[in-house]
Amino acid sequence: MVQQSREQWGTRAGFLMAAIGSAIGLGNIWRFPYIAYDNGGGAFLLPYLIALLSAGIPLLILEYTIGHRYRSSAPLSYRRVARPAEAVGWWQVGVCFVVAVYYAVIVAWAVRYTWFSVGQQWGDDPDGFFNNDFLEVADSPGMVSGYVSGVAWPLIGVWLIVLVVLALGVRNGIEKANKIFIPLLVVLFLILVVQALTLEGAATGLNALFTPDWGAMLDGGVWIAAYGQIFFSLSIGFGIMVTYASYLKRKADLTGTAVTAGFANSSFELLAGIGVFAALGFMATTAGTSVDTVVESGIGLAFVAFPQIISSLPVGAALFGVLFFVSLAIAGVSSLISIVQVIVSAVQDRTGLGRVQTVALVGGATALASILLFPTHEGLYILDAFDHFINQYGIALAGLVMIIVFAWVLRRLPFFQRHANEVSLVRLGTWWRVALGIITPVLLGLMMFDSLRTELTQNYEDYPDSFLLVAGWGVAIGAIVFGVVMSLLPWKRADRIAASDAQDESADNEQDEEERR
């Protein structure tokens, strides 16, 4: 049974732009360059490429196929495969809520820093300006003690943009926005990279990034890092691609689109690495030190190291700063839209409400939680804990469980492979089932084991137990509990759809049986 009234993308290019927009986010700009540098430089590109081909693209194809086959949100799509699997879908919805509430505030920081770049308002101490003058960070983590208006107002603006785009719908909102955002992002970042490559010391930075350490190839941690980067950067494990693919038309090249989106995302990561390390090479040369003493990842790179670079530029400092922070903001907004859309789609399917009503209700609640928690003196600590625990024990773990359920427990990979082959130009072979059934779950399992072992040995960032129990473990476990509870609630409409699916798929099951014989 198919939802006839479900929205659709206007064009395949529109879907592709939205998928790329979701994948290209803050992590492409501030995480990949550091991960590559720290794990063998140029040699890291080989395990990274293997990870893309053996895990990233196969997982994209799986999520595209589930969404396209069932034309529903992640929870309803999984339920239509098998009722217990619905819990994984709601778990992913919970993960998206957590990510959305803190992701938006980083976009708001980028918006403010675009303005700060014009006059280098951070002065001679970007670190002190960011933590003390701008965020007004408390001395220690804890409960909310006060609000920072300089963060709150741009955050409200970011949420207004996101909610308006979502309220306009899939075709008139998300698709049109990404057709503007993604080409603009690429153009702005290309200008930034060209400017960075002209700086004194740029070659030093690029040598640091790309000089291969072939010995690192023998380190299992490097391979786990490569698979981890691919997994996190492609928006896999959120339910995003299941949701986006559910709006595709009946004829859609799923495998071709997945390959295009995967390589487009990786190409942008490589471009980001060139731009970031060219700038870091300039910073190291100006300071008379080596690149390894100035390289950073994450928030420190974007809001401390890059302002230092901008202030050191002999000419064009304002332009360089505006290009960087506008690119950061655009990448963040396009990803944030896709994250919130997962929640909107799931609630629409569950309640039957219209899009505008659902966006107002769900988007409004998500925005409110974001505005109450993060433009505060304790906001940076809460963000850090949320981000660490929901990434490690939300996104990655939910993705691992999803694969185990569909590949090992339900054994549905042959069914999904046949559906993908029916609508795609590039046919899937045995390699796809091997990649998803063996390679990906084993490596994700190793990532989980290694992460948990470290976590249980020492508190993350030495934060107090009470804080981590609420803002760390509490958030990660809360998303799981939410998924289980939601899946246990009666859902009559889903039962009717599942009953119809059972009839429709009986012929497919007979075909599977014949093929096995």
XYZ file of C-alpha atoms in Angstrom, residues 32-511:
480
model
C 37.919 15.533 8.075
C 41.143 17.589 7.635
C 42.278 16.830 11.194
C 41.291 13.132 11.018
C 43.216 12.726 7.753
C 46.273 14.556 9.130
C 46.230 12.536 12.364
C 45.888 9.158 10.643
C 48.605 8.950 8.040
C 48.062 12.054 5.902
C 48.060 11.083 2.249
C 48.099 7.387 3.185
C 44.749 7.884 4.985
C 43.054 8.535 1.661
C 43.336 4.848 0.710
C 41.466 3.413 3.747
C 39.081 6.360 3.447
C 38.286 5.434 -0.190
C 37.901 1.757 0.720
C 35.557 2.752 3.559
C 33.487 4.851 1.169
C 33.110 1.984 -1.302
C 32.637 -0.854 1.209
C 30.470 0.871 3.830
C 29.429 4.419 2.958
C 27.839 3.887 -0.443
C 26.346 0.444 0.433
C 24.685 1.980 3.503
C 23.376 4.896 1.463
C 21.884 2.443 -1.019
C 20.228 0.501 1.815
C 18.645 3.629 3.312
C 17.582 4.918 -0.112
C 16.030 1.552 -0.909
C 14.058 1.289 2.337
C 12.719 4.823 1.959
C 11.869 4.384 -1.726
C 10.254 0.965 -1.265
C 7.966 1.947 1.614
C 7.559 5.681 0.906
C 7.294 6.478 4.603
C 9.234 8.024 7.468
C 11.949 5.928 9.125
C 9.732 4.517 11.945
C 6.872 3.559 9.611
C 9.235 2.180 6.945
C 11.007 -0.046 9.480
C 7.691 -1.163 10.978
C 6.530 -2.219 7.525
C 9.605 -4.446 7.283
C 8.968 -5.962 10.743
C 7.104 -4.487 13.698
C 9.981 -4.714 16.251
C 12.221 -2.751 13.844
C 10.018 0.320 14.377
C 11.895 0.987 17.626
C 15.087 1.644 15.636
C 13.250 4.250 13.558
C 11.968 6.126 16.601
C 15.414 5.843 18.169
C 16.789 7.642 15.119
C 14.063 10.290 15.455
C 15.182 10.836 19.067
C 18.784 11.113 17.907
C 17.779 13.728 15.327
C 16.009 15.780 17.991
C 19.120 15.807 20.195
C 21.434 16.681 17.291
C 19.129 19.420 16.006
C 18.886 21.272 19.321
C 22.654 21.754 19.607
C 23.616 21.829 15.920
C 21.565 24.980 15.410
C 23.569 26.971 17.949
C 26.854 26.268 16.128
C 25.251 27.649 12.972
C 24.237 30.722 15.004
C 27.865 31.164 16.116
C 28.965 31.082 12.465
C 26.379 33.760 11.641
C 27.741 36.062 14.370
C 31.346 35.393 13.385
C 30.573 36.432 9.823
C 29.958 39.911 11.226
C 32.895 39.706 13.650
C 35.206 38.957 10.701
C 34.628 42.366 9.126
C 36.515 44.177 11.862
C 38.283 41.219 13.506
C 36.383 41.994 16.692
C 38.061 39.110 18.546
C 41.195 41.259 18.835
C 44.498 39.680 19.878
C 42.933 36.848 21.892
C 40.414 34.835 19.818
C 40.256 32.100 22.461
C 39.385 34.505 25.240
C 36.941 36.386 23.031
C 35.099 33.206 22.040
C 34.787 31.737 25.527
C 34.531 34.837 27.695
C 33.267 37.790 25.645
C 31.030 35.968 23.161
C 29.757 32.805 24.891
C 30.328 34.018 28.469
C 31.109 30.424 29.458
C 30.655 29.470 33.116
C 33.645 28.258 35.120
C 32.252 24.726 35.377
C 29.444 22.618 33.863
C 26.067 22.569 35.553
C 22.489 23.720 35.284
C 21.459 26.813 33.318
C 22.309 29.955 35.310
C 21.740 32.738 32.780
C 21.274 33.616 29.116
C 23.569 35.215 26.531
C 21.603 37.517 24.228
C 24.426 37.711 21.672
C 23.918 33.994 20.989
C 20.142 33.834 21.500
C 19.145 36.305 18.767
C 21.058 34.703 15.866
C 19.865 31.296 17.094
C 16.256 32.447 16.850
C 17.005 33.712 13.329
C 18.494 30.359 12.290
C 15.425 28.514 13.542
C 13.070 30.869 11.717
C 14.861 30.172 8.420
C 14.822 26.404 8.985
C 11.146 26.283 9.982
C 10.043 28.458 7.050
C 11.914 26.206 4.578
C 10.365 23.091 6.136
C 6.863 24.598 6.188
C 7.084 25.321 2.450
C 7.371 21.587 1.825
C 9.673 19.132 0.112
C 9.532 20.582 -3.393
C 8.988 24.289 -2.705
C 11.029 24.460 0.485
C 13.797 21.864 0.952
C 14.489 21.273 -2.753
C 14.590 24.947 -3.774
C 16.670 25.921 -0.734
C 19.315 23.281 -1.472
C 19.431 24.221 -5.157
C 20.572 27.632 -3.914
C 22.633 26.600 -0.881
C 24.833 23.875 -2.386
C 26.073 25.665 -5.539
C 26.601 28.811 -3.441
C 28.536 26.836 -0.817
C 30.803 25.275 -3.450
C 31.488 28.624 -5.145
C 32.249 30.391 -1.843
C 34.525 27.618 -0.647
C 36.365 27.450 -3.970
C 37.105 31.175 -3.668
C 38.270 30.583 -0.093
C 40.570 27.732 -1.149
C 42.093 29.740 -3.997
C 42.745 32.600 -1.590
C 44.247 30.222 0.985
C 46.559 28.662 -1.602
C 48.091 32.078 -2.355
C 49.181 32.573 1.268
C 52.799 32.275 2.331
C 53.335 28.837 3.867
C 50.360 27.198 2.131
C 52.648 24.529 0.662
C 53.906 23.718 4.166
C 50.361 23.052 5.305
C 49.537 20.911 2.282
C 52.727 18.896 2.758
C 51.705 18.231 6.353
C 48.279 17.039 5.215
C 49.225 14.935 2.207
C 52.680 13.523 3.031
C 51.877 9.803 3.360
C 52.771 7.811 6.443
C 52.475 4.320 4.971
C 53.269 2.751 8.332
C 49.929 4.019 9.581
C 48.224 1.600 7.195
C 49.173 -1.223 9.559
C 47.414 0.468 12.473
C 43.874 -0.858 12.935
C 42.875 2.426 14.575
C 43.485 4.250 11.288
C 41.048 1.984 9.469
C 38.443 2.413 12.199
C 38.935 6.196 11.937
C 38.378 6.015 8.161
C 35.139 4.054 8.530
C 34.041 6.338 11.353
C 34.575 9.452 9.239
C 32.619 8.006 6.315
C 29.813 6.909 8.589
C 29.463 10.283 10.301
C 29.917 12.452 7.221
C 27.303 10.822 4.965
C 24.309 11.380 7.284
C 23.934 7.624 7.782
C 22.239 6.321 10.898
C 19.954 9.323 11.395
C 17.066 8.083 9.256
C 17.656 11.139 7.042
C 18.250 9.264 3.816
C 15.314 6.926 4.463
C 13.127 10.017 4.850
C 14.499 11.862 1.824
C 14.255 8.780 -0.419
C 10.604 8.317 0.592
C 9.763 11.424 -1.480
C 11.311 10.011 -4.675
C 9.206 9.122 -7.677
C 8.650 5.477 -8.548
C 11.441 5.435 -11.127
C 14.632 6.481 -9.375
C 18.243 5.441 -9.934
C 19.017 4.590 -6.308
C 22.501 3.144 -6.772
C 23.633 5.839 -9.207
C 22.386 8.585 -6.903
C 24.130 7.018 -3.894
C 27.443 6.831 -5.768
C 27.103 10.449 -6.916
C 26.171 11.727 -3.446
C 28.956 9.722 -1.778
C 31.699 10.981 -4.075
C 30.348 14.563 -4.019
C 30.544 14.558 -0.225
C 34.065 13.130 -0.221
C 35.198 15.597 -2.889
C 34.021 18.485 -0.734
C 35.846 16.998 2.269
C 39.049 16.884 0.239
C 38.483 20.477 -0.896
C 37.935 21.495 2.732
C 41.155 19.754 3.739
C 43.114 21.708 1.113
C 41.644 25.041 2.199
C 42.023 24.425 5.940
C 45.607 23.143 5.799
C 46.757 25.824 3.394
C 45.518 28.346 5.972
C 47.110 26.408 8.863
C 50.404 26.341 6.947
C 50.241 30.134 6.691
C 49.489 30.362 10.409
C 52.460 28.143 11.299
C 54.820 30.066 8.998
C 53.712 33.415 10.423
C 54.225 32.168 13.991
C 57.573 30.564 13.112
C 56.456 27.123 14.289
C 55.412 23.779 12.802
C 51.955 22.816 11.565
C 51.477 20.180 14.257
C 51.517 22.902 16.936
C 48.661 24.884 15.376
C 46.432 22.140 13.969
C 43.068 21.710 15.699
C 39.750 20.030 15.039
C 36.149 20.976 15.728
C 35.073 24.158 17.456
C 38.660 25.163 18.244
C 39.574 25.162 14.559
C 36.580 27.208 13.427
C 36.247 29.773 16.192
C 39.792 30.098 17.574
C 42.386 29.008 14.991
C 40.675 30.543 11.942
C 40.143 33.948 13.601
C 43.893 33.920 14.383
C 44.588 33.190 10.719
C 42.204 35.937 9.586
C 43.863 38.500 11.879
C 47.293 37.570 10.497
C 46.375 38.080 6.843
C 48.183 41.040 5.216
C 45.266 41.808 2.854
C 41.726 40.548 2.319
C 41.189 39.509 5.929
C 37.531 40.563 6.032
C 36.727 38.758 2.767
C 38.504 35.584 3.888
C 36.626 35.592 7.198
C 33.230 36.249 5.629
C 33.769 33.478 3.056
C 34.739 30.967 5.726
C 31.942 31.671 8.192
C 29.213 32.074 5.558
C 30.297 28.690 4.137
C 30.126 27.217 7.637
C 26.636 28.668 8.171
C 25.293 27.425 4.818
C 26.695 23.926 5.351
C 25.125 23.880 8.809
C 21.688 25.113 7.718
C 21.395 22.577 4.868
C 22.217 19.747 7.270
C 19.946 21.095 10.020
C 16.980 21.183 7.629
C 17.457 17.482 6.831
C 17.784 16.546 10.510
C 14.557 18.274 11.534
C 12.740 16.860 8.482
C 13.220 13.351 9.925
C 11.226 14.375 13.014
C 8.584 16.205 10.977
C 8.047 13.254 8.621
C 7.769 10.748 11.480
C 5.213 12.841 13.371
C 3.230 13.456 10.179
C 2.990 9.714 9.560
C 2.117 9.033 13.209
C -0.552 11.714 13.651
C -1.831 12.461 10.147
C -1.339 16.193 10.697
C -0.564 18.510 7.774
C 2.950 19.762 7.081
C 2.503 23.313 8.389
C 0.851 22.080 11.594
C 3.576 19.489 12.146
C 6.397 21.940 11.493
C 4.837 24.427 13.897
C 4.399 21.760 16.582
C 7.543 19.652 16.195
C 9.867 22.281 14.789
C 8.634 24.777 17.356
C 9.298 22.351 20.227
C 12.774 21.522 18.897
C 13.596 25.202 18.449
C 12.325 26.000 21.950
C 14.520 23.318 23.535
C 17.492 24.657 21.582
C 16.849 28.262 22.612
C 16.339 27.355 26.274
C 19.488 25.234 26.635
C 22.284 26.614 24.494
C 22.454 30.436 24.508
C 23.431 30.054 28.182
C 26.566 30.276 30.280
C 26.640 26.473 30.509
C 25.662 25.948 26.869
C 29.140 25.015 25.615
C 29.516 22.239 28.203
C 26.043 20.858 27.442
C 26.754 20.976 23.708
C 30.059 19.145 24.132
C 28.466 16.338 26.151
C 25.419 16.041 23.869
C 27.612 15.901 20.762
C 30.030 13.286 22.076
C 27.512 10.854 23.526
C 24.815 11.097 20.851
C 27.402 10.605 18.097
C 29.055 7.603 19.718
C 26.034 5.925 21.301
C 23.224 7.307 19.176
C 24.108 7.708 15.513
C 26.775 5.012 15.219
C 25.061 2.530 17.539
C 21.638 3.009 15.931
C 23.212 2.443 12.529
C 24.903 -0.737 13.771
C 21.661 -2.067 15.241
C 19.785 -1.217 12.027
C 22.240 -3.240 9.946
C 22.175 -6.195 12.343
C 18.363 -6.211 12.349
C 17.919 -6.052 8.577
C 20.952 -8.134 7.527
C 21.269 -10.751 10.275
C 17.941 -11.029 12.096
C 15.387 -10.398 9.328
C 17.673 -11.406 6.421
C 16.081 -8.856 4.130
C 19.141 -7.792 2.130
C 18.239 -9.977 -0.907
C 14.766 -8.390 -0.969
C 16.184 -4.850 -0.811
C 18.817 -5.739 -3.414
C 16.140 -6.869 -5.839
C 14.120 -3.669 -5.314
C 17.180 -1.461 -5.892
C 18.068 -3.409 -9.053
C 14.532 -3.015 -10.427
C 14.737 0.790 -10.432
C 18.473 1.502 -10.801
C 20.827 1.625 -13.759
C 23.749 0.137 -11.808
C 22.869 -3.330 -10.525
C 23.968 -4.529 -7.106
C 25.892 -7.779 -6.790
C 27.029 -10.051 -3.981
C 29.586 -7.431 -2.898
C 26.749 -5.256 -1.559
C 25.432 -7.976 0.758
C 28.959 -8.849 1.908
C 29.755 -5.196 2.639
C 26.589 -4.672 4.686
C 26.351 -8.113 6.240
C 29.990 -8.554 7.277
C 32.412 -5.649 6.764
C 30.320 -2.761 8.076
C 28.866 -4.388 11.236
C 32.235 -5.846 12.244
C 34.037 -2.514 11.913
C 31.237 -0.539 13.575
C 31.258 -3.107 16.383
C 34.997 -2.568 16.861
C 34.403 1.199 16.969
C 31.763 0.735 19.681
C 33.982 -1.574 21.733
C 36.975 0.754 21.555
C 34.859 3.787 22.419
C 33.133 2.136 25.375
C 36.419 0.850 26.757
C 37.803 4.402 26.793
C 34.549 5.843 28.143
C 34.364 3.502 31.124
C 38.006 4.096 32.025
C 37.819 7.873 32.380
C 35.073 10.489 32.417
C 34.781 12.358 29.143
C 36.719 15.649 29.460
C 36.865 14.911 33.226
C 33.333 16.238 33.590
C 31.591 15.445 36.917
C 29.647 12.170 37.121
C 26.391 13.978 37.865
C 26.727 16.154 34.752
C 27.563 13.231 32.446
C 24.703 11.139 33.831
C 22.275 13.847 32.680
C 23.848 15.517 29.631
C 25.834 12.493 28.415
C 24.639 9.003 29.234
C 21.171 10.304 30.072
C 20.700 11.811 26.614
C 22.061 8.762 24.747
C 20.010 6.278 26.776
C 16.989 8.583 26.668
C 16.928 8.373 22.856
C 16.885 4.557 23.072
C 14.096 4.557 25.675
C 12.095 6.987 23.531
C 12.429 4.623 20.560
C 11.230 1.604 22.522
C 8.300 3.422 24.172
C 7.063 4.922 20.896
C 7.184 1.521 19.192
C 5.000 -0.005 21.926
C 2.194 2.515 21.525
C -0.804 1.380 19.408
C -0.691 2.551 15.791
C -3.799 1.344 13.953
C -3.030 3.069 10.673
C 0.399 1.413 10.542
C -1.207 -1.965 11.247
C -3.516 -1.536 8.255
C -0.601 -0.572 6.004
C 1.485 -3.516 7.266
C -1.364 -5.948 6.596
C -1.609 -4.674 3.028
C 2.170 -4.944 2.657
C 2.048 -8.587 3.733
C -0.332 -9.368 0.890
C 1.653 -7.374 -1.651
C 4.949 -9.073 -0.698
C 3.707 -12.652 -0.664
C 4.561 -12.984 -4.347
C 8.023 -11.547 -3.670
C 8.612 -14.120 -0.927
C 7.636 -16.908 -3.294
C 10.136 -15.556 -5.810
